[in-house]
Amino acid sequence: NAGVTQTPKFRVLKTGQSMTLLCAQDMNHEYMYWYRQDPGMGLRLIHYSVGEGTTAKGEVPDGYNVSRLKKQNFLLGLESAAPSQTSVYFCASSYSAGGPFLPYEQYFGPGTRLTVT
Amino acid sequence: GQQLNQSPQSMFIQEGEDVSMNCTSSSIFNTWLWYKQDPGEGPVLLIALYKAGELTSNGRLTAQFGITRKDSFLNISASIPSDVGIYFCAGQLWDSNYQLIWGAGTKLIIKP
């Protein structure tokens, strides 16, 4: 049981390049989230998904796109990277409401450190 | 957007000391969560609180859900070297759709 995994772990991009970050979870969670973490700040939600085929914007969605084609995977895309997107990106997942499990307990992956030059 | 005020920002303590940190807000929360992040890792859930006034322990860690539902506290007793890291509080607003609001973190450093 790997939990939440993220690939790649590190990446350096030039301004204007594109890339996709992959998140995978094997806990059968309905909800998945993408956050960014910058020095001295808490986690900021970029986009989230409450189920396969659905996505929604979080607090800081500009410059990012996401897709949830399979329940276990959540992709984060940067179409045209900018230096302001230099950050550590975390994926998380959680259960949904309506069952015996509580939906607010999010489980995190190890992060992807992205540098845009 | 909504904010959580987490304090202190950092703490320098001696091994064996007790530690206290807290999160406050002007908003009402239904859930409070406390996470710890080690360097180079993702946050790991320590304690979850779901009722106002609730006091929950996890080993040497104790957390409380404030009675006003606007704050939460985390205490660590008899700190040890592996307690170093960044501690985050996160709250779920009463009217949110499972999104969490995060504090900026408390960095715990143990003096050699």
PDB file of C-alpha atoms in Angstrom:
ATOM      1  CA  ASN A   1       0.000   0.000   0.000  1.00  0.00           C
ATOM      2  CA  ALA A   2       1.961   3.019  -1.296  1.00  0.00           C
ATOM      3  CA  GLY A   3      -0.548   5.724  -0.243  1.00  0.00           C
ATOM      4  CA  VAL A   4      -0.099   8.872  -2.330  1.00  0.00           C
ATOM      5  CA  THR A   5       2.763   8.998  -4.809  1.00  0.00           C
ATOM      6  CA  GLN A   6       3.950  11.891  -6.962  1.00  0.00           C
ATOM      7  CA  THR A   7       6.162  12.036 -10.016  1.00  0.00           C
ATOM      8  CA  PRO A   8       8.582  13.570 -10.693  1.00  0.00           C
ATOM      9  CA  LYS A   9      10.276  14.480  -7.399  1.00  0.00           C
ATOM     10  CA  PHE A  10      12.276  17.348  -8.893  1.00  0.00           C
ATOM     11  CA  ARG A  11      12.054  19.343 -12.118  1.00  0.00           C
ATOM     12  CA  VAL A  12      13.671  22.420 -13.599  1.00  0.00           C
ATOM     13  CA  LEU A  13      11.832  24.246 -16.370  1.00  0.00           C
ATOM     14  CA  LYS A  14      12.616  27.258 -18.492  1.00  0.00           C
ATOM     15  CA  THR A  15      10.056  30.042 -18.675  1.00  0.00           C
ATOM     16  CA  GLY A  16       7.387  29.172 -21.210  1.00  0.00           C
ATOM     17  CA  GLN A  17       7.881  25.404 -21.096  1.00  0.00           C
ATOM     18  CA  SER A  18       5.068  23.070 -20.164  1.00  0.00           C
ATOM     19  CA  MET A  19       4.905  20.019 -17.942  1.00  0.00           C
ATOM     20  CA  THR A  20       2.531  17.670 -16.177  1.00  0.00           C
ATOM     21  CA  LEU A  21       2.781  16.470 -12.595  1.00  0.00           C
ATOM     22  CA  LEU A  22       1.263  13.092 -11.833  1.00  0.00           C
ATOM     23  CA  CYS A  23      -0.395  12.088  -8.568  1.00  0.00           C
ATOM     24  CA  ALA A  24      -1.578   8.565  -7.856  1.00  0.00           C
ATOM     25  CA  GLN A  25      -3.334   7.125  -4.801  1.00  0.00           C
ATOM     26  CA  ASP A  26      -4.203   3.538  -3.958  1.00  0.00           C
ATOM     27  CA  MET A  27      -6.563   4.185  -1.027  1.00  0.00           C
ATOM     28  CA  ASN A  28      -9.720   4.372  -3.153  1.00  0.00           C
ATOM     29  CA  HIS A  29     -10.253   7.980  -2.073  1.00  0.00           C
ATOM     30  CA  GLU A  30     -12.893  10.001  -3.878  1.00  0.00           C
ATOM     31  CA  TYR A  31     -11.384  13.431  -3.286  1.00  0.00           C
ATOM     32  CA  MET A  32      -7.999  14.607  -4.531  1.00  0.00           C
ATOM     33  CA  TYR A  33      -6.226  17.947  -4.195  1.00  0.00           C
ATOM     34  CA  TRP A  34      -3.259  19.874  -5.545  1.00  0.00           C
ATOM     35  CA  TYR A  35      -1.499  22.379  -3.288  1.00  0.00           C
ATOM     36  CA  ARG A  36       1.543  24.583  -3.611  1.00  0.00           C
ATOM     37  CA  GLN A  37       3.810  25.441  -0.698  1.00  0.00           C
ATOM     38  CA  ASP A  38       6.028  28.507  -0.665  1.00  0.00           C
ATOM     39  CA  PRO A  39       8.567  29.444   2.054  1.00  0.00           C
ATOM     40  CA  GLY A  40       6.950  30.840   5.172  1.00  0.00           C
ATOM     41  CA  MET A  41       3.447  30.167   3.914  1.00  0.00           C
ATOM     42  CA  GLY A  42       0.908  27.504   4.511  1.00  0.00           C
ATOM     43  CA  LEU A  43      -0.439  25.269   1.828  1.00  0.00           C
ATOM     44  CA  ARG A  44      -2.532  26.940  -0.845  1.00  0.00           C
ATOM     45  CA  LEU A  45      -5.089  24.965  -2.778  1.00  0.00           C
ATOM     46  CA  ILE A  46      -4.714  25.104  -6.557  1.00  0.00           C
ATOM     47  CA  HIS A  47      -7.426  22.730  -7.796  1.00  0.00           C
ATOM     48  CA  TYR A  48      -9.340  19.819  -6.382  1.00  0.00           C
ATOM     49  CA  SER A  49     -11.559  16.984  -7.524  1.00  0.00           C
ATOM     50  CA  VAL A  50     -14.504  15.355  -5.776  1.00  0.00           C
ATOM     51  CA  GLY A  51     -14.676  12.425  -8.140  1.00  0.00           C
ATOM     52  CA  GLU A  52     -13.590  10.925 -11.429  1.00  0.00           C
ATOM     53  CA  GLY A  53     -14.256  13.323 -14.279  1.00  0.00           C
ATOM     54  CA  THR A  54     -14.838  16.362 -12.047  1.00  0.00           C
ATOM     55  CA  THR A  55     -12.510  19.212 -11.088  1.00  0.00           C
ATOM     56  CA  ALA A  56     -12.888  22.577  -9.375  1.00  0.00           C
ATOM     57  CA  LYS A  57     -10.782  25.667  -8.759  1.00  0.00           C
ATOM     58  CA  GLY A  58      -9.149  26.324  -5.437  1.00  0.00           C
ATOM     59  CA  GLU A  59      -7.571  29.456  -4.042  1.00  0.00           C
ATOM     60  CA  VAL A  60      -4.777  29.934  -6.627  1.00  0.00           C
ATOM     61  CA  PRO A  61      -5.832  28.226  -9.915  1.00  0.00           C
ATOM     62  CA  ASP A  62      -4.407  30.682 -12.465  1.00  0.00           C
ATOM     63  CA  GLY A  63      -1.727  29.212 -14.725  1.00  0.00           C
ATOM     64  CA  TYR A  64      -2.659  25.607 -13.894  1.00  0.00           C
ATOM     65  CA  ASN A  65      -4.983  23.001 -15.335  1.00  0.00           C
ATOM     66  CA  VAL A  66      -5.989  19.606 -13.968  1.00  0.00           C
ATOM     67  CA  SER A  67      -7.608  16.406 -15.090  1.00  0.00           C
ATOM     68  CA  ARG A  68      -9.089  13.411 -13.258  1.00  0.00           C
ATOM     69  CA  LEU A  69      -9.722  10.787 -15.917  1.00  0.00           C
ATOM     70  CA  LYS A  70      -9.253   7.895 -13.495  1.00  0.00           C
ATOM     71  CA  LYS A  71     -10.250   7.783  -9.846  1.00  0.00           C
ATOM     72  CA  GLN A  72      -6.756   6.980  -8.686  1.00  0.00           C
ATOM     73  CA  ASN A  73      -4.930   9.663 -10.703  1.00  0.00           C
ATOM     74  CA  PHE A  74      -4.950  13.459 -10.604  1.00  0.00           C
ATOM     75  CA  LEU A  75      -2.803  15.385 -13.081  1.00  0.00           C
ATOM     76  CA  LEU A  76      -1.598  18.971 -12.692  1.00  0.00           C
ATOM     77  CA  GLY A  77      -0.486  20.789 -15.828  1.00  0.00           C
ATOM     78  CA  LEU A  78       1.476  23.964 -16.375  1.00  0.00           C
ATOM     79  CA  GLU A  79       0.952  25.135 -19.954  1.00  0.00           C
ATOM     80  CA  SER A  80       3.480  27.984 -19.948  1.00  0.00           C
ATOM     81  CA  ALA A  81       5.648  27.976 -16.848  1.00  0.00           C
ATOM     82  CA  ALA A  82       6.560  31.250 -15.128  1.00  0.00           C
ATOM     83  CA  PRO A  83       9.166  31.942 -12.405  1.00  0.00           C
ATOM     84  CA  SER A  84       6.282  32.688  -9.999  1.00  0.00           C
ATOM     85  CA  GLN A  85       5.367  29.010 -10.249  1.00  0.00           C
ATOM     86  CA  THR A  86       8.625  27.969  -8.603  1.00  0.00           C
ATOM     87  CA  SER A  87       7.348  26.083  -5.584  1.00  0.00           C
ATOM     88  CA  VAL A  88       6.883  22.712  -3.940  1.00  0.00           C
ATOM     89  CA  TYR A  89       3.726  21.000  -5.139  1.00  0.00           C
ATOM     90  CA  PHE A  90       1.830  18.537  -2.983  1.00  0.00           C
ATOM     91  CA  CYS A  91      -0.957  16.210  -3.912  1.00  0.00           C
ATOM     92  CA  ALA A  92      -3.388  14.932  -1.293  1.00  0.00           C
ATOM     93  CA  SER A  93      -6.418  12.683  -1.179  1.00  0.00           C
ATOM     94  CA  SER A  94      -9.278  12.011   1.212  1.00  0.00           C
ATOM     95  CA  TYR A  95     -12.484  10.051   1.606  1.00  0.00           C
ATOM     96  CA  SER A  96     -15.791  11.556   0.599  1.00  0.00           C
ATOM     97  CA  ALA A  97     -18.714  12.344   2.864  1.00  0.00           C
ATOM     98  CA  GLY A  98     -21.602  10.012   3.429  1.00  0.00           C
ATOM     99  CA  GLY A  99     -19.654   6.983   4.560  1.00  0.00           C
ATOM    100  CA  PRO A 100     -18.060   5.780   7.777  1.00  0.00           C
ATOM    101  CA  PHE A 101     -14.869   7.638   7.042  1.00  0.00           C
ATOM    102  CA  LEU A 102     -14.274  11.307   7.605  1.00  0.00           C
ATOM    103  CA  PRO A 103     -13.594  13.418   4.502  1.00  0.00           C
ATOM    104  CA  TYR A 104     -11.464  16.108   6.043  1.00  0.00           C
ATOM    105  CA  GLU A 105      -8.448  13.983   6.866  1.00  0.00           C
ATOM    106  CA  GLN A 106      -6.208  14.524   3.874  1.00  0.00           C
ATOM    107  CA  TYR A 107      -3.239  12.280   3.129  1.00  0.00           C
ATOM    108  CA  PHE A 108      -0.287  13.792   1.331  1.00  0.00           C
ATOM    109  CA  GLY A 109       2.303  12.690  -1.176  1.00  0.00           C
ATOM    110  CA  PRO A 110       6.024  13.489  -0.786  1.00  0.00           C
ATOM    111  CA  GLY A 111       5.935  16.564  -3.037  1.00  0.00           C
ATOM    112  CA  THR A 112       7.467  17.758  -6.315  1.00  0.00           C
ATOM    113  CA  ARG A 113      10.040  20.528  -6.156  1.00  0.00           C
ATOM    114  CA  LEU A 114       9.696  22.686  -9.289  1.00  0.00           C
ATOM    115  CA  THR A 115      12.078  25.452 -10.289  1.00  0.00           C
ATOM    116  CA  VAL A 116      11.275  27.745 -13.222  1.00  0.00           C
ATOM    117  CA  THR A 117      14.187  29.792 -14.515  1.00  0.00           C
TER     118      THR A 117
ATOM    119  CA  GLY B   1      -9.735  34.679   1.532  1.00  0.00           C
ATOM    120  CA  GLN B   2     -10.129  33.031   4.904  1.00  0.00           C
ATOM    121  CA  GLN B   3      -7.112  33.056   7.179  1.00  0.00           C
ATOM    122  CA  LEU B   4      -5.786  31.100  10.083  1.00  0.00           C
ATOM    123  CA  ASN B   5      -3.340  32.829  12.382  1.00  0.00           C
ATOM    124  CA  GLN B   6      -0.840  30.303  13.646  1.00  0.00           C
ATOM    125  CA  SER B   7       1.640  31.182  16.378  1.00  0.00           C
ATOM    126  CA  PRO B   8       4.393  31.211  17.197  1.00  0.00           C
ATOM    127  CA  GLN B   9       6.098  31.265  13.802  1.00  0.00           C
ATOM    128  CA  SER B  10       9.084  29.393  15.249  1.00  0.00           C
ATOM    129  CA  MET B  11      10.229  28.016  18.570  1.00  0.00           C
ATOM    130  CA  PHE B  12      13.672  27.251  19.917  1.00  0.00           C
ATOM    131  CA  ILE B  13      13.424  24.857  22.831  1.00  0.00           C
ATOM    132  CA  GLN B  14      15.559  22.550  24.916  1.00  0.00           C
ATOM    133  CA  GLU B  15      15.057  18.813  24.733  1.00  0.00           C
ATOM    134  CA  GLY B  16      12.634  17.767  27.440  1.00  0.00           C
ATOM    135  CA  GLU B  17      10.660  21.017  27.430  1.00  0.00           C
ATOM    136  CA  ASP B  18       6.944  21.221  26.797  1.00  0.00           C
ATOM    137  CA  VAL B  19       5.750  23.033  23.665  1.00  0.00           C
ATOM    138  CA  SER B  20       2.535  24.926  22.992  1.00  0.00           C
ATOM    139  CA  MET B  21       1.251  26.398  19.752  1.00  0.00           C
ATOM    140  CA  ASN B  22      -2.127  27.603  18.586  1.00  0.00           C
ATOM    141  CA  CYS B  23      -4.275  28.671  15.674  1.00  0.00           C
ATOM    142  CA  THR B  24      -6.957  31.321  15.761  1.00  0.00           C
ATOM    143  CA  SER B  25      -9.444  32.735  13.306  1.00  0.00           C
ATOM    144  CA  SER B  26     -12.407  35.066  13.140  1.00  0.00           C
ATOM    145  CA  SER B  27     -14.353  32.294  11.373  1.00  0.00           C
ATOM    146  CA  ILE B  28     -16.126  29.272  12.815  1.00  0.00           C
ATOM    147  CA  PHE B  29     -14.730  25.825  12.017  1.00  0.00           C
ATOM    148  CA  ASN B  30     -16.305  22.378  12.100  1.00  0.00           C
ATOM    149  CA  THR B  31     -13.019  20.498  12.105  1.00  0.00           C
ATOM    150  CA  TRP B  32      -9.469  21.176  13.204  1.00  0.00           C
ATOM    151  CA  LEU B  33      -6.525  19.111  12.032  1.00  0.00           C
ATOM    152  CA  TRP B  34      -2.898  19.207  13.114  1.00  0.00           C
ATOM    153  CA  TYR B  35      -0.146  18.051  10.748  1.00  0.00           C
ATOM    154  CA  LYS B  36       3.610  17.713  11.006  1.00  0.00           C
ATOM    155  CA  GLN B  37       5.984  18.144   8.071  1.00  0.00           C
ATOM    156  CA  ASP B  38       9.535  16.827   8.105  1.00  0.00           C
ATOM    157  CA  PRO B  39      12.091  18.323   5.679  1.00  0.00           C
ATOM    158  CA  GLY B  40      11.573  17.071   2.137  1.00  0.00           C
ATOM    159  CA  GLU B  41       8.350  15.259   3.025  1.00  0.00           C
ATOM    160  CA  GLY B  42       4.635  15.880   2.770  1.00  0.00           C
ATOM    161  CA  PRO B  43       2.567  16.784   5.848  1.00  0.00           C
ATOM    162  CA  VAL B  44       1.466  13.883   8.026  1.00  0.00           C
ATOM    163  CA  LEU B  45      -1.750  13.990  10.028  1.00  0.00           C
ATOM    164  CA  LEU B  46      -1.183  13.968  13.815  1.00  0.00           C
ATOM    165  CA  ILE B  47      -4.566  14.697  15.375  1.00  0.00           C
ATOM    166  CA  ALA B  48      -8.086  15.422  14.107  1.00  0.00           C
ATOM    167  CA  LEU B  49     -10.716  17.240  16.193  1.00  0.00           C
ATOM    168  CA  TYR B  50     -14.411  17.241  15.342  1.00  0.00           C
ATOM    169  CA  LYS B  51     -16.295  18.705  18.312  1.00  0.00           C
ATOM    170  CA  ALA B  52     -16.043  22.021  20.145  1.00  0.00           C
ATOM    171  CA  GLY B  53     -14.267  21.481  23.446  1.00  0.00           C
ATOM    172  CA  GLU B  54     -12.824  18.148  22.348  1.00  0.00           C
ATOM    173  CA  LEU B  55      -9.447  17.231  23.842  1.00  0.00           C
ATOM    174  CA  THR B  56      -7.543  14.481  22.030  1.00  0.00           C
ATOM    175  CA  SER B  57      -4.140  12.927  22.676  1.00  0.00           C
ATOM    176  CA  ASN B  58      -1.727  11.030  20.462  1.00  0.00           C
ATOM    177  CA  GLY B  59       1.200   9.913  22.602  1.00  0.00           C
ATOM    178  CA  ARG B  60       2.962  13.034  23.885  1.00  0.00           C
ATOM    179  CA  LEU B  61       0.773  15.266  21.719  1.00  0.00           C
ATOM    180  CA  THR B  62      -2.475  16.781  22.949  1.00  0.00           C
ATOM    181  CA  ALA B  63      -4.756  19.012  20.921  1.00  0.00           C
ATOM    182  CA  GLN B  64      -7.939  20.853  21.811  1.00  0.00           C
ATOM    183  CA  PHE B  65     -10.812  22.222  19.747  1.00  0.00           C
ATOM    184  CA  GLY B  66     -11.652  25.624  21.213  1.00  0.00           C
ATOM    185  CA  ILE B  67     -15.082  26.057  22.733  1.00  0.00           C
ATOM    186  CA  THR B  68     -15.825  29.064  20.492  1.00  0.00           C
ATOM    187  CA  ARG B  69     -14.928  26.899  17.439  1.00  0.00           C
ATOM    188  CA  LYS B  70     -12.563  29.671  16.314  1.00  0.00           C
ATOM    189  CA  ASP B  71      -9.324  28.282  17.700  1.00  0.00           C
ATOM    190  CA  SER B  72      -7.287  25.188  18.446  1.00  0.00           C
ATOM    191  CA  PHE B  73      -4.199  24.357  20.486  1.00  0.00           C
ATOM    192  CA  LEU B  74      -1.469  21.756  20.214  1.00  0.00           C
ATOM    193  CA  ASN B  75       0.801  20.790  23.085  1.00  0.00           C
ATOM    194  CA  ILE B  76       3.839  18.536  22.955  1.00  0.00           C
ATOM    195  CA  SER B  77       5.142  17.258  26.263  1.00  0.00           C
ATOM    196  CA  ALA B  78       8.772  16.395  27.012  1.00  0.00           C
ATOM    197  CA  SER B  79      10.084  17.211  23.529  1.00  0.00           C
ATOM    198  CA  ILE B  80      12.624  14.925  21.886  1.00  0.00           C
ATOM    199  CA  PRO B  81      14.906  15.539  18.861  1.00  0.00           C
ATOM    200  CA  SER B  82      12.549  13.834  16.409  1.00  0.00           C
ATOM    201  CA  ASP B  83       9.871  16.419  17.225  1.00  0.00           C
ATOM    202  CA  VAL B  84      11.693  18.994  15.077  1.00  0.00           C
ATOM    203  CA  GLY B  85       9.815  20.004  11.969  1.00  0.00           C
ATOM    204  CA  ILE B  86       7.003  22.296  10.928  1.00  0.00           C
ATOM    205  CA  TYR B  87       3.596  21.903  12.526  1.00  0.00           C
ATOM    206  CA  PHE B  88       0.539  23.068  10.593  1.00  0.00           C
ATOM    207  CA  CYS B  89      -3.005  23.574  11.719  1.00  0.00           C
ATOM    208  CA  ALA B  90      -5.819  23.246   9.197  1.00  0.00           C
ATOM    209  CA  GLY B  91      -9.480  23.967   9.646  1.00  0.00           C
ATOM    210  CA  GLN B  92     -12.598  23.071   7.758  1.00  0.00           C
ATOM    211  CA  LEU B  93     -15.108  25.894   7.693  1.00  0.00           C
ATOM    212  CA  TRP B  94     -18.694  25.144   8.669  1.00  0.00           C
ATOM    213  CA  ASP B  95     -19.931  26.061   5.183  1.00  0.00           C
ATOM    214  CA  SER B  96     -17.103  24.675   3.050  1.00  0.00           C
ATOM    215  CA  ASN B  97     -17.155  21.793   0.632  1.00  0.00           C
ATOM    216  CA  TYR B  98     -14.371  19.825   2.338  1.00  0.00           C
ATOM    217  CA  GLN B  99     -11.677  22.347   1.515  1.00  0.00           C
ATOM    218  CA  LEU B 100      -9.218  23.077   4.312  1.00  0.00           C
ATOM    219  CA  ILE B 101      -7.821  26.446   5.376  1.00  0.00           C
ATOM    220  CA  TRP B 102      -4.177  26.201   6.452  1.00  0.00           C
ATOM    221  CA  GLY B 103      -2.058  28.066   8.959  1.00  0.00           C
ATOM    222  CA  ALA B 104       1.434  29.232   7.949  1.00  0.00           C
ATOM    223  CA  GLY B 105       3.119  26.728  10.261  1.00  0.00           C
ATOM    224  CA  THR B 106       5.179  26.679  13.458  1.00  0.00           C
ATOM    225  CA  LYS B 107       8.787  25.630  13.004  1.00  0.00           C
ATOM    226  CA  LEU B 108      10.095  23.701  15.996  1.00  0.00           C
ATOM    227  CA  ILE B 109      13.849  23.713  16.555  1.00  0.00           C
ATOM    228  CA  ILE B 110      15.556  21.944  19.424  1.00  0.00           C
ATOM    229  CA  LYS B 111      18.670  23.589  20.792  1.00  0.00           C
ATOM    230  CA  PRO B 112      21.685  21.273  20.941  1.00  0.00           C
TER     231      PRO B 112
END
